[in-house]
XYZ file of N, CA and C in Angstrom:
396
model
N -7.154 -20.241 22.003
C -7.998 -20.691 22.279
C -7.341 -21.991 23.448
N -6.107 -22.130 23.405
C -5.401 -22.710 24.450
C -5.003 -24.063 24.112
N -4.877 -24.265 22.144
C -4.600 -25.713 22.212
C -2.943 -25.335 22.189
N -2.494 -26.977 22.406
C -1.143 -26.571 22.293
C -0.358 -27.268 21.205
N -1.567 -27.572 19.834
C -0.730 -28.636 18.764
C -2.273 -28.151 17.993
N -1.490 -28.229 16.353
C -2.961 -28.363 15.441
C -2.326 -28.841 14.208
N -3.570 -29.730 13.659
C -3.589 -30.737 12.573
C -3.977 -30.110 11.023
N -3.075 -30.040 10.272
C -3.412 -29.303 9.415
C -3.312 -30.335 7.841
N -4.591 -30.963 7.279
C -3.961 -31.327 5.610
C -3.750 -30.953 4.802
N -2.334 -31.589 4.261
C -1.737 -31.066 3.182
C -1.665 -31.795 1.925
N -2.265 -30.986 0.869
C -2.370 -31.288 -0.556
C -1.414 -30.766 -1.389
N -1.255 -31.007 -2.573
C -0.012 -30.025 -3.558
C -1.120 -29.602 -4.806
N -1.108 -28.375 -5.037
C -1.781 -27.546 -6.102
C -1.014 -28.087 -7.119
N -1.428 -28.139 -8.389
C -1.330 -28.025 -9.932
C 0.225 -27.416 -10.296
N 0.604 -26.628 -9.437
C 2.269 -25.526 -9.617
C 2.894 -26.317 -8.430
N 2.528 -27.219 -7.896
C 3.383 -27.638 -6.553
C 3.266 -26.754 -5.127
N 2.654 -26.157 -4.946
C 2.430 -25.346 -3.865
C 1.711 -26.274 -2.555
N 2.240 -26.363 -1.533
C 1.524 -26.897 -0.532
C 0.426 -26.103 -0.066
N -0.932 -26.533 -0.044
C -2.104 -26.035 0.808
C -2.554 -26.894 1.527
N -3.268 -26.405 2.547
C -4.349 -26.801 3.440
C -5.939 -27.012 2.385
N -5.581 -28.473 2.785
C -7.080 -29.046 2.464
C -7.608 -30.458 2.480
N -8.630 -30.683 3.020
C -8.642 -32.068 3.666
C -9.619 -32.988 2.252
N -10.852 -32.429 1.709
C -11.594 -33.089 0.963
C -10.601 -34.028 -0.604
N -11.099 -34.673 -0.863
C -10.453 -35.480 -2.145
C -10.929 -34.438 -3.275
N -12.105 -33.861 -3.174
C -12.082 -32.714 -4.367
C -12.513 -31.490 -3.802
N -12.750 -30.661 -4.633
C -13.180 -29.004 -4.532
C -14.747 -28.969 -4.408
N -15.908 -30.091 -4.632
C -16.975 -29.741 -4.734
C -17.695 -29.533 -3.528
N -17.354 -30.421 -2.125
C -18.206 -30.393 -1.267
C -18.287 -28.691 -0.899
N -16.822 -28.129 -0.893
C -16.805 -26.698 -0.391
C -16.285 -25.437 -0.874
N -16.471 -26.424 -2.554
C -16.224 -24.899 -3.544
C -17.317 -24.845 -4.543
N -18.136 -25.956 -4.826
C -19.088 -25.934 -5.145
C -18.472 -26.150 -7.004
N -17.510 -26.593 -7.051
C -16.737 -27.297 -8.608
C -16.420 -28.433 -8.317
N -16.247 -29.378 -9.684
C -15.627 -30.429 -9.923
C -14.351 -30.439 -9.919
N -13.782 -31.397 -9.967
C -11.958 -31.277 -9.606
C -11.534 -31.362 -8.396
N -10.143 -31.577 -8.419
C -9.502 -31.708 -6.991
C -8.516 -30.614 -6.981
N -7.709 -30.661 -5.753
C -6.723 -29.604 -5.728
C -5.323 -29.910 -6.823
N -4.964 -31.182 -6.941
C -4.184 -30.937 -7.915
C -4.600 -30.535 -9.281
N -5.606 -30.475 -9.476
C -6.153 -29.891 -11.135
C -5.930 -28.399 -11.502
N -5.846 -27.748 -10.067
C -5.903 -25.951 -9.905
C -4.152 -25.809 -9.604
N -4.192 -24.394 -10.176
C -2.845 -23.728 -9.364
C -3.109 -22.801 -8.441
N -2.459 -22.821 -7.773
C -2.965 -21.910 -6.246
C -3.191 -21.010 -6.704
N -2.847 -20.002 -7.679
C -3.919 -18.812 -8.098
C -5.126 -19.382 -8.423
N -5.670 -20.185 -9.062
C -6.714 -20.615 -9.253
C -7.602 -21.316 -8.306
N -7.108 -21.248 -7.192
C -7.535 -22.018 -5.953
C -8.081 -20.253 -4.985
N -6.935 -20.144 -5.337
C -7.341 -18.594 -4.697
C -8.794 -17.760 -4.667
N -9.111 -18.202 -5.813
C -10.807 -17.692 -6.144
C -11.812 -18.168 -5.922
N -11.521 -19.210 -5.261
C -12.802 -20.068 -4.680
C -13.249 -19.605 -3.203
N -14.344 -19.391 -2.805
C -15.081 -19.447 -1.776
C -15.525 -20.809 -1.273
N -14.620 -21.158 -0.530
C -15.032 -22.432 0.177
C -16.101 -22.248 1.412
N -16.065 -21.094 1.778
C -17.267 -21.266 2.678
C -18.305 -20.769 2.462
N -19.214 -20.613 1.256
C -20.001 -19.950 0.673
C -21.330 -21.048 1.376
N -21.326 -22.269 1.330
C -22.149 -23.374 1.623
C -22.445 -23.331 2.845
N -21.759 -22.603 4.011
C -22.023 -22.422 5.567
C -22.669 -21.549 6.154
N -22.838 -20.769 5.109
C -23.515 -19.278 5.643
C -22.523 -18.045 5.869
N -23.336 -16.829 6.346
C -22.497 -15.389 5.652
C -21.211 -15.647 6.825
N -21.353 -16.013 8.101
C -19.924 -16.082 8.546
C -18.906 -16.737 7.844
N -18.992 -17.642 7.131
C -18.061 -18.345 6.554
C -17.834 -17.761 5.203
N -18.323 -17.175 4.585
C -18.368 -16.119 3.176
C -16.998 -16.165 3.329
N -16.246 -16.047 1.612
C -15.372 -15.505 1.586
C -13.695 -16.069 2.071
N -14.294 -17.642 2.864
C -13.032 -18.565 3.106
C -12.100 -18.938 1.864
N -11.138 -18.745 1.748
C -10.250 -19.245 0.609
C -9.118 -20.617 0.962
N -8.703 -21.085 -0.005
C -8.073 -22.357 0.529
C -6.653 -21.768 0.932
N -5.894 -21.940 1.943
C -4.830 -21.361 2.224
C -3.618 -21.974 1.888
N -2.137 -21.460 1.631
C -1.140 -21.911 1.301
C -0.722 -22.510 2.458
N 0.257 -23.635 2.576
C 0.824 -23.725 3.450
C 1.297 -22.400 4.458
N 1.795 -22.037 3.939
C 2.345 -21.076 3.936
C 2.032 -19.853 4.944
N 0.713 -19.362 4.406
C -0.288 -18.575 5.168
C -0.737 -19.018 6.208
N -0.672 -20.483 6.376
C -1.218 -21.459 7.702
C -0.201 -20.980 8.641
N 1.054 -21.231 8.618
C 1.873 -21.212 9.397
C 2.020 -19.526 9.795
N 1.807 -18.681 9.224
C 1.916 -17.652 9.946
C 0.614 -17.538 10.733
N -0.469 -18.396 10.684
C -1.768 -18.122 11.523
C -1.398 -18.628 12.728
N -0.753 -19.900 12.706
C -0.538 -20.725 13.937
C 0.540 -19.961 14.755
N 0.192 -19.349 15.860
C 0.668 -19.001 17.383
C 2.356 -19.643 17.635
N 3.317 -19.149 17.991
C 4.696 -19.598 18.442
C 4.596 -20.575 19.469
N 5.128 -21.596 19.429
C 4.763 -22.529 20.600
C 4.134 -23.698 20.372
N 2.959 -23.261 19.403
C 1.791 -24.412 19.099
C 2.494 -25.420 18.065
N 2.391 -26.573 18.080
C 2.969 -27.488 17.162
C 2.126 -28.039 16.208
N 2.695 -28.126 15.220
C 1.614 -28.586 14.039
C 2.068 -29.452 13.766
N 0.895 -30.354 13.172
C 0.868 -31.773 12.363
C 0.345 -32.025 11.267
N 1.310 -32.096 10.019
C 0.901 -31.874 8.928
C 0.787 -33.293 8.389
N -0.581 -33.669 7.881
C -1.177 -34.652 7.370
C -0.856 -34.700 5.770
N 0.165 -35.229 5.210
C 0.490 -35.135 3.535
C -1.056 -36.252 3.047
N -2.000 -35.738 2.584
C -2.830 -36.723 1.731
C -2.750 -37.448 0.889
N -3.214 -38.672 0.284
C -2.436 -39.196 -0.821
C -3.975 -39.603 -1.788
N -4.133 -38.282 -2.175
C -5.283 -38.544 -3.063
C -4.743 -38.271 -4.948
N -3.361 -37.764 -5.002
C -2.267 -37.998 -5.754
C -1.161 -38.266 -5.593
N -0.385 -38.380 -6.176
C 0.871 -38.563 -6.377
C 1.709 -37.523 -5.912
N 2.619 -37.913 -4.473
C 3.402 -36.649 -3.952
C 5.071 -37.304 -4.192
N 5.732 -36.229 -4.945
C 7.038 -36.551 -5.451
C 7.610 -35.803 -4.722
N 9.041 -36.072 -5.018
C 10.348 -35.402 -4.123
C 10.089 -33.954 -4.988
N 9.553 -33.473 -5.825
C 9.496 -32.065 -5.880
C 8.544 -31.462 -4.969
N 7.641 -31.991 -4.717
C 6.552 -31.331 -3.609
C 7.289 -31.700 -2.308
N 7.704 -32.611 -2.102
C 7.912 -32.845 -0.625
C 9.681 -31.672 -0.126
N 10.242 -31.298 -1.221
C 11.228 -30.438 -1.093
C 10.381 -28.890 -1.055
N 9.775 -28.467 -1.903
C 8.591 -27.511 -1.849
C 8.057 -27.352 -0.311
N 7.679 -28.562 0.079
C 7.112 -28.173 1.663
C 8.003 -27.611 2.720
N 9.218 -28.585 2.343
C 10.186 -28.388 3.480
C 11.085 -26.741 3.240
N 11.176 -26.566 2.076
C 11.757 -24.912 1.659
C 10.368 -23.880 2.510
N 9.213 -24.096 2.506
C 8.229 -23.225 3.647
C 8.442 -23.727 4.940
N 8.465 -24.613 5.331
C 8.734 -24.937 6.717
C 9.998 -23.876 7.162
N 10.891 -24.309 6.289
C 12.448 -23.505 6.777
C 11.902 -22.263 7.056
N 11.415 -22.100 5.685
C 11.223 -20.069 5.396
C 10.386 -19.916 6.545
N 9.557 -20.336 7.081
C 8.760 -19.897 8.340
C 8.653 -20.101 9.500
N 9.930 -21.095 9.965
C 10.669 -21.415 10.993
C 9.700 -22.456 11.900
N 9.403 -23.150 9.989
C 8.165 -24.229 10.975
C 8.773 -25.708 11.428
N 10.131 -25.809 10.776
C 10.793 -27.485 11.023
C 10.621 -27.706 12.103
N 11.247 -26.960 13.175
C 11.331 -27.463 14.471
C 9.940 -27.803 15.150
N 8.799 -27.484 15.040
C 7.484 -27.303 15.353
C 6.280 -28.244 14.718
N 6.741 -28.864 13.539
C 6.207 -29.714 13.030
C 6.524 -30.957 12.918
N 5.418 -31.985 12.940
C 5.706 -33.516 12.799
C 4.898 -33.451 11.465
N 5.510 -33.997 10.413
C 4.973 -34.703 8.818
C 4.543 -36.262 8.866
N 3.224 -36.540 8.794
C 2.687 -37.759 8.679
C 2.209 -38.139 7.130
N 1.761 -39.505 7.138
C 1.186 -40.216 5.877
C 1.336 -41.564 6.005
N 0.123 -41.697 5.447
C -0.280 -43.155 5.445
C 0.948 -43.948 3.919
N 1.241 -42.936 3.535
C 2.240 -43.514 2.260
C 3.988 -43.801 2.771
N 4.095 -44.759 2.942
C 5.331 -44.917 3.594
C 6.542 -44.673 2.544
N 6.271 -44.339 1.261
C 6.947 -43.983 0.189
C 7.547 -42.252 0.552
N 6.190 -41.714 0.568
C 5.930 -40.434 1.139
C 7.281 -39.748 2.127
N 6.967 -40.598 3.524
C 8.124 -40.234 4.456
C 9.504 -40.895 4.038
N 9.762 -42.022 3.074
C 11.013 -42.441 3.288
C 11.368 -41.495 2.093
N 10.812 -40.620 1.189
C 11.404 -39.416 0.125
C 11.440 -38.827 1.159
N 10.644 -38.055 2.146
C 10.628 -36.812 3.174
C 12.232 -36.968 3.825
N 12.531 -37.929 4.361
C 13.525 -38.503 4.839
C 14.764 -38.259 4.114
N 14.970 -38.697 2.894
C 16.154 -38.704 1.923
C 16.231 -37.361 1.638
N 15.221 -36.307 1.572
C 15.134 -34.843 1.366
C 15.437 -33.860 2.304
N 15.670 -34.501 3.773
C 15.919 -33.802 4.615
C 15.614 -34.330 5.839
N 16.807 -35.051 6.494
C 16.831 -36.138 7.683
C 16.174 -34.980 9.070
N 16.365 -34.055 8.814
C 15.680 -32.688 10.103
C 14.565 -32.800 10.385
N 13.395 -33.629 9.220
C 11.956 -33.394 9.092
C 11.619 -34.426 10.153
N 10.751 -33.998 10.831
C 10.413 -34.936 12.004
C 9.104 -35.865 11.206
N 9.172 -37.248 11.426
C 7.957 -37.919 10.548
C 7.442 -38.603 11.615
N 6.181 -39.146 11.438
C 5.404 -39.967 12.293
C 4.368 -41.032 11.115
């Protein structure tokens, strides 16, 4: 569609897998109570997050960051906004960095958070990560 950048909201599943999801809870999109952090990535993959929005969106699933990176064309910058709905720790951020490096996304990603502690921990984990 000609976009030169995309923004993805990042949360961490109960098994620490980074996933793309905006809302604080699963209720609006998946029709179930609970938060992303309350579920493993395997459990999250079973929810249809498009069913409330008509047939065109049926079957949409919560994407892992790894899956989302595979969908973004080369040359498109990626802005990752780490949501602060649950505590984000060094293990979460090391996993995020590993996904970025594994998918060749480190140099085209800018990682942001309103939590300065997250950004400091990110800097300590890998000084090459661009932060905003």
